[in-house]
Coordinates of C-alpha atoms in Angstrom, one line a residue:
T1 CA 12.1 -10.2 8.3
I2 CA 14.5 -12.0 10.4
I3 CA 12.2 -14.8 11.1
T4 CA 11.9 -15.5 7.4
I5 CA 15.7 -15.3 6.3
P6 CA 16.1 -19.2 6.9
L7 CA 13.4 -19.6 4.3
I8 CA 14.9 -17.8 1.5
P9 CA 16.5 -21.0 -0.2
Q10 CA 13.1 -22.6 -0.2
A11 CA 11.4 -19.3 -1.2
F12 CA 13.7 -19.0 -4.4
R13 CA 12.8 -22.6 -5.5
L14 CA 9.1 -21.8 -5.3
V15 CA 9.5 -18.7 -7.4
N16 CA 12.1 -19.9 -9.7
R17 CA 10.0 -19.1 -12.8
D18 CA 7.7 -16.6 -11.7
N19 CA 7.8 -13.6 -14.0
L20 CA 6.1 -11.2 -11.4
F21 CA 8.6 -11.8 -8.8
F22 CA 11.5 -11.2 -11.1
L23 CA 10.0 -8.1 -12.5
C24 CA 9.7 -7.0 -9.0
L25 CA 13.3 -7.7 -8.5
F26 CA 14.3 -6.1 -11.4
Y27 CA 12.4 -3.0 -10.5
I28 CA 13.9 -2.9 -6.9
S29 CA 17.5 -3.7 -8.3
Y30 CA 17.2 -0.9 -11.0
M31 CA 16.1 1.7 -8.3
L32 CA 18.8 0.7 -5.9
A33 CA 21.4 0.9 -8.6
S34 CA 20.3 4.2 -9.4
V35 CA 22.3 5.6 -6.3
T36 CA 25.3 5.4 -8.5
W37 CA 24.2 7.9 -11.0
S38 CA 22.9 10.3 -8.4
D39 CA 24.8 13.7 -8.0
A40 CA 25.3 13.0 -4.4
F41 CA 27.3 9.9 -4.9
F42 CA 30.1 11.8 -6.4
E43 CA 30.3 14.5 -3.8
E44 CA 33.1 14.3 -1.0
P45 CA 32.5 12.5 1.3
T46 CA 30.5 10.1 -0.2
P47 CA 27.0 9.5 1.5
W48 CA 27.7 5.9 2.3
R49 CA 25.3 5.9 5.2
G50 CA 22.5 6.6 2.8
V51 CA 23.9 4.1 0.1
Y52 CA 23.7 1.5 3.1
D53 CA 20.2 2.4 4.0
H54 CA 18.7 2.1 0.6
L55 CA 20.3 -1.3 0.1
K56 CA 19.3 -2.6 3.4
H57 CA 15.9 -1.8 2.8
G58 CA 15.9 -3.0 -0.4
A59 CA 17.3 -6.4 0.8
Q60 CA 14.8 -6.6 3.5
L61 CA 11.9 -5.9 0.9
L62 CA 12.9 -8.9 -1.0
I63 CA 13.0 -11.1 2.0
F64 CA 9.7 -9.7 2.9
I65 CA 8.2 -10.8 -0.5
L66 CA 9.9 -14.4 -0.4
G67 CA 9.0 -14.9 3.2
T68 CA 5.4 -14.1 2.3
R69 CA 5.7 -16.8 -0.4
V70 CA 6.5 -19.4 1.9
L71 CA 4.5 -18.6 4.9
M72 CA 1.4 -18.4 2.8
Q73 CA 1.9 -21.3 0.8
T74 CA 3.1 -23.6 3.7
R75 CA 0.8 -22.3 6.6
P76 CA -2.2 -20.7 4.6
R77 CA -4.7 -21.4 7.5
Q78 CA -2.6 -19.7 10.1
Y79 CA -1.8 -16.9 7.9
E80 CA -5.5 -16.2 7.3
Q81 CA -6.3 -16.5 10.8
M82 CA -3.6 -13.8 11.6
R83 CA -5.3 -11.4 9.0
H84 CA -8.8 -11.7 10.8
I85 CA -7.1 -11.0 14.0
L86 CA -5.2 -8.0 12.4
F87 CA -8.6 -6.7 10.9
F88 CA -10.2 -6.5 14.4
A89 CA -7.1 -5.1 16.0
A90 CA -7.0 -2.4 13.5
G91 CA -10.7 -1.6 14.3
L92 CA -9.9 -1.3 17.8
A93 CA -6.8 0.7 17.2
G94 CA -8.9 3.0 14.8
M95 CA -11.4 3.6 17.5
L96 CA -8.7 4.5 20.2
T97 CA -6.9 6.8 17.6
M98 CA -10.0 8.9 17.0
L99 CA -10.8 9.2 20.8
Y100 CA -7.0 10.0 21.6
W101 CA -6.9 12.6 18.8
Y102 CA -10.2 14.5 19.4
S103 CA -9.5 14.2 23.2
A104 CA -6.7 16.9 22.6
H105 CA -7.7 18.5 19.4
S106 CA -10.7 20.4 18.0
F107 CA -13.2 18.7 15.8
P108 CA -13.5 18.9 12.8
D109 CA -10.8 21.5 12.0
T110 CA -8.0 19.1 12.5
R111 CA -7.3 15.9 10.5
V112 CA -7.0 12.6 12.6
V113 CA -3.2 11.7 12.9
G114 CA -2.1 8.4 14.2
F115 CA 0.0 8.1 17.3
S116 CA 3.2 5.8 17.2
L117 CA 2.7 4.5 13.5
T118 CA 2.8 7.8 11.4
E119 CA 2.5 11.6 11.9
N120 CA 0.8 12.1 8.6
P121 CA -2.9 11.8 8.1
N122 CA -2.5 10.5 4.6
D123 CA -0.1 7.8 5.5
L124 CA -2.7 6.8 8.4
A125 CA -5.5 6.5 5.7
F126 CA -3.1 4.5 3.5
V127 CA -2.7 1.8 6.1
Y128 CA -6.4 1.8 7.4
G129 CA -7.8 1.9 3.8
A130 CA -5.6 -1.4 3.0
V131 CA -7.2 -2.9 6.0
C132 CA -10.8 -1.9 4.7
T133 CA -10.1 -3.8 1.7
W134 CA -9.9 -7.1 3.6
G135 CA -12.8 -6.1 5.7
F136 CA -15.0 -6.1 2.5
A137 CA -13.9 -9.4 1.5
F138 CA -14.3 -10.9 4.9
F139 CA -17.9 -9.4 5.1
I140 CA -18.9 -10.6 1.8
S141 CA -17.6 -14.1 2.3
K142 CA -19.7 -14.6 5.3
Q143 CA -23.5 -15.7 5.5
G144 CA -26.1 -14.4 7.7
L145 CA -26.5 -11.1 9.8
V146 CA -24.9 -12.7 13.0
S147 CA -21.8 -13.7 11.1
R148 CA -21.5 -10.2 9.3
L149 CA -22.3 -8.0 12.0
P150 CA -18.8 -7.9 13.7
Y151 CA -17.2 -7.2 10.3
L152 CA -19.7 -4.5 9.4
L153 CA -19.1 -2.7 12.7
V154 CA -15.5 -2.7 12.3
L155 CA -15.8 -1.5 8.9
T156 CA -17.8 1.3 9.9
A157 CA -15.3 2.2 12.4
L158 CA -12.5 2.0 9.8
V159 CA -14.4 4.1 7.1
L160 CA -15.0 6.8 9.8
L161 CA -11.4 7.1 10.5
L162 CA -10.5 7.4 6.7
F163 CA -13.2 10.1 6.5
L164 CA -11.9 12.0 9.6
T165 CA -8.1 11.8 8.0
Q166 CA -9.8 14.0 5.3
S167 CA -7.5 12.2 2.8
R168 CA -9.4 12.8 -0.5
G169 CA -7.0 10.2 -2.3
A170 CA -7.9 7.5 0.3
L171 CA -11.7 8.0 -0.1
V172 CA -11.4 8.0 -3.8
A173 CA -9.2 4.7 -3.7
I174 CA -11.5 2.8 -1.3
T175 CA -14.4 3.5 -3.6
C176 CA -12.5 2.1 -6.6
A177 CA -11.5 -0.9 -4.4
T178 CA -15.0 -1.5 -3.4
G179 CA -16.0 -1.6 -7.0
V180 CA -13.6 -4.3 -7.6
F181 CA -15.7 -6.7 -5.7
G182 CA -18.5 -6.2 -8.2
L183 CA -16.5 -8.9 -10.5
R184 CA -17.6 -11.4 -7.9
R185 CA -20.7 -13.0 -9.2
Q186 CA -21.9 -14.2 -5.8
G187 CA -22.4 -11.9 -2.8
I188 CA -23.9 -8.9 -4.9
K189 CA -26.3 -8.1 -2.0
G190 CA -23.3 -8.0 0.3
I191 CA -21.3 -5.6 -2.0
L192 CA -24.3 -3.3 -2.3
L193 CA -24.8 -3.4 1.6
V194 CA -21.0 -2.2 1.8
V195 CA -21.6 0.4 -0.6
A196 CA -24.5 1.7 1.2
M197 CA -22.8 1.6 4.5
L198 CA -19.9 3.7 3.2
G199 CA -22.2 6.2 1.8
S200 CA -24.1 6.3 4.9
V201 CA -21.3 7.0 7.1
M202 CA -19.7 9.6 5.0
V203 CA -23.4 11.4 4.4
T204 CA -24.2 11.2 8.2
V205 CA -20.7 12.6 9.3
V206 CA -21.3 15.5 6.6
L207 CA -24.6 16.3 7.7
I208 CA -23.6 16.3 11.4
E209 CA -20.5 18.5 10.8
P210 CA -20.5 20.0 7.1
R211 CA -17.1 21.7 7.9
I212 CA -15.3 18.5 7.4
A213 CA -16.4 18.7 3.6
D214 CA -15.7 22.4 3.5
E215 CA -12.2 21.8 4.8
M216 CA -11.4 18.9 2.3
I217 CA -12.6 21.2 -0.7
A218 CA -11.0 24.2 0.6
R219 CA -7.5 22.7 0.3
G220 CA -7.7 22.6 -3.5
D221 CA -4.8 20.8 -5.2
S222 CA -2.6 21.4 -2.1
T223 CA 0.2 22.6 -4.4
R224 CA 0.5 19.3 -6.0
I225 CA 0.4 20.7 -9.5
A226 CA 3.4 23.1 -8.9
L227 CA 5.1 20.2 -7.1
W228 CA 4.6 17.9 -10.0
S229 CA 5.7 20.5 -12.6
D230 CA 8.9 21.0 -10.7
I231 CA 9.6 17.3 -10.8
I232 CA 9.1 17.2 -14.5
K233 CA 11.1 20.2 -15.1
E234 CA 14.0 18.7 -13.0
T235 CA 13.8 15.2 -14.5
L236 CA 13.6 16.5 -18.2
H237 CA 17.5 16.9 -17.8
R238 CA 17.8 13.3 -17.3
P239 CA 14.5 11.7 -18.8
L240 CA 15.8 8.1 -19.4
M241 CA 17.2 7.1 -16.2
G242 CA 16.1 9.9 -13.7
S243 CA 18.2 11.6 -10.9
G244 CA 19.0 8.5 -8.8
Y245 CA 17.9 7.3 -5.4
L246 CA 20.2 9.8 -3.5
S247 CA 18.7 12.8 -5.0
N248 CA 17.1 15.3 -2.8
A249 CA 13.3 14.3 -2.2
V250 CA 12.3 17.5 -0.9
I251 CA 11.0 20.4 -3.0
E252 CA 10.2 23.9 -1.5
I253 CA 7.0 25.4 -2.5
G254 CA 6.8 28.8 -0.8
T255 CA 7.3 28.0 2.9
H256 CA 6.5 24.4 2.4
R257 CA 8.8 21.6 2.1
L258 CA 7.1 18.7 0.4
N259 CA 8.0 15.2 -1.1
A260 CA 6.6 14.1 -4.5
H261 CA 3.1 13.5 -3.3
S262 CA 3.0 10.7 -5.9
A263 CA 4.9 7.3 -6.1
Y264 CA 4.6 7.6 -9.8
F265 CA 6.2 10.9 -10.2
A266 CA 8.8 9.9 -7.5
T267 CA 9.8 6.7 -9.5
F268 CA 10.2 9.2 -12.5
R269 CA 12.2 11.6 -10.7
D270 CA 14.6 8.7 -9.3
G271 CA 14.4 6.3 -12.2
G272 CA 13.5 8.3 -15.1
L273 CA 11.2 6.6 -17.9
V274 CA 13.1 3.3 -17.5
G275 CA 12.1 3.1 -13.7
L276 CA 8.4 4.2 -14.4
T277 CA 8.1 1.7 -17.0
L278 CA 9.3 -1.1 -14.8
L279 CA 6.7 0.0 -12.2
I280 CA 4.0 0.1 -14.7
G281 CA 4.8 -3.3 -16.1
M282 CA 5.0 -4.5 -12.6
L283 CA 1.6 -3.4 -11.5
T284 CA 0.1 -4.4 -14.9
L285 CA 1.2 -7.9 -14.4
A286 CA 0.1 -8.1 -10.8
C287 CA -3.4 -6.8 -11.6
K288 CA -3.6 -9.4 -14.4
R289 CA -2.5 -12.2 -12.1
A290 CA -4.9 -10.9 -9.3
Y291 CA -7.8 -10.8 -11.7
G292 CA -6.7 -14.6 -12.7
I293 CA -6.9 -15.6 -9.1
G294 CA -10.1 -13.9 -8.3
N295 CA -11.7 -15.5 -11.4
Q296 CA -10.6 -19.1 -10.2
T297 CA -11.4 -18.7 -6.5
G298 CA -13.9 -16.0 -6.3
D299 CA -11.8 -14.1 -4.1
Y300 CA -10.7 -10.6 -5.4
T301 CA -9.4 -9.4 -2.0
W302 CA -5.7 -9.0 -3.5
L303 CA -6.9 -7.2 -6.8
A304 CA -9.0 -4.7 -4.5
A305 CA -6.1 -4.1 -2.2
L306 CA -3.7 -3.6 -5.2
V307 CA -6.2 -1.2 -6.8
F308 CA -6.7 0.7 -3.6
A309 CA -2.8 1.2 -3.4
M310 CA -2.3 2.1 -7.1
V311 CA -5.2 4.6 -6.8
F312 CA -4.0 6.1 -3.7
L313 CA -0.2 6.7 -4.7
I314 CA -1.3 8.7 -7.7
T315 CA -1.5 11.6 -5.4
A316 CA 0.4 10.6 -2.3
G317 CA 3.6 8.9 -1.0
D318 CA 7.3 8.9 -2.5
R319 CA 9.9 6.2 -2.6
L320 CA 8.3 2.8 -2.8
I321 CA 11.3 1.0 -1.2
D322 CA 12.2 3.0 2.0
R323 CA 8.9 3.1 3.8
P324 CA 8.5 -0.3 5.9
K325 CA 5.6 0.9 8.1
E326 CA 3.0 1.8 5.5
V327 CA 4.1 1.2 1.9
W328 CA 5.2 -2.5 2.5
F329 CA 2.0 -3.1 4.2
A330 CA -0.4 -1.5 1.8
F331 CA 1.3 -1.8 -1.5
W332 CA 3.9 -4.6 -1.5
L333 CA 1.9 -7.0 0.7
P334 CA -0.6 -7.4 -2.0
I335 CA 2.0 -7.9 -4.6
A336 CA 3.7 -10.5 -2.4
M337 CA 0.3 -12.2 -1.6
I338 CA -0.4 -12.2 -5.6
I339 CA 3.0 -13.8 -6.3
A340 CA 2.3 -16.4 -3.4
L341 CA -1.3 -17.5 -4.7
S342 CA -0.2 -17.5 -8.5
S343 CA 3.2 -19.3 -8.4
G344 CA 1.8 -22.8 -8.0
P345 CA 0.9 -24.9 -5.0
S346 CA 3.3 -25.3 -2.1
P347 CA 5.0 -28.6 -1.3
A348 CA 2.6 -29.1 1.4
T349 CA -0.4 -28.8 -0.8
Q350 CA 1.0 -31.1 -3.3
R351 CA 1.5 -33.8 -0.6
E352 CA -2.2 -33.2 0.5
N353 CA -3.2 -33.6 -3.1
V354 CA -1.4 -36.8 -3.7
A355 CA -2.8 -38.2 -0.3

């Protein structure tokens, strides 16, 4: 974020008339403004530290989006190379995570939890699932077994990791994201191979250790229904504008202290119908843009990544602005890339075309 601060003036010129960017700006600004109608804002003493943290994250998120726009348009080749490196690094990290976890915990009675990145298996699945969508696109775009084999091996490791997190939302989301690549007319054989790989990994793991599937089924709805019912009851007192971004994000269900377990319910809780409408409008426009990019270039990577995030966040996550680790990477990066790829060519590209 600090590196991209000098690029902000140039970025604003590039997104000057971009409706998607300004819808993102409006959504972020509205959710941050909601701190002023939170009950906690009027308590003594006023929680200025919390207000500052929300505003800081909001400003950093906007810089992140703008910086992505400039860097992607002025250095697209380097950005693409960085994604390939990150994909293979994620595969290695995923393997190490599984080895590290099960060296100290029983298999399969525990869900894989990442070290350093997150202590929640759902958050871990969110990050690695997003990287999987990149891998599908890389794999499909390659020609020949030799070129595809490294990507297939890394994808196998990442899908295995997703399965061992036992995150049902991530598995449903990655299946939906894989289906997006069916929009691509070329590379159908590659898509079918990816689908076969996904299925074979899951079936093999279940056959080797059926208790994994039993554990996922036994969890039921994990108190989500009761949790969402409480959020709806709370928000119905302020249905239009919600309880504000300083509202208590923790709800007690029995002995459990839980967050919203849904980014959409969290937005409704904090921003009411206005905030939820802005979020849905932003996602609708982003999907439309990403679909258009795919039709023009044949690359549906960012539509698939966005579909993965949208589906996953139905039953997971909470606030979308305050989580720089997993939410910015898996949710806001696809939106930033869609803005970058759909808001016109960069000055560098224009100079190349003229030449």
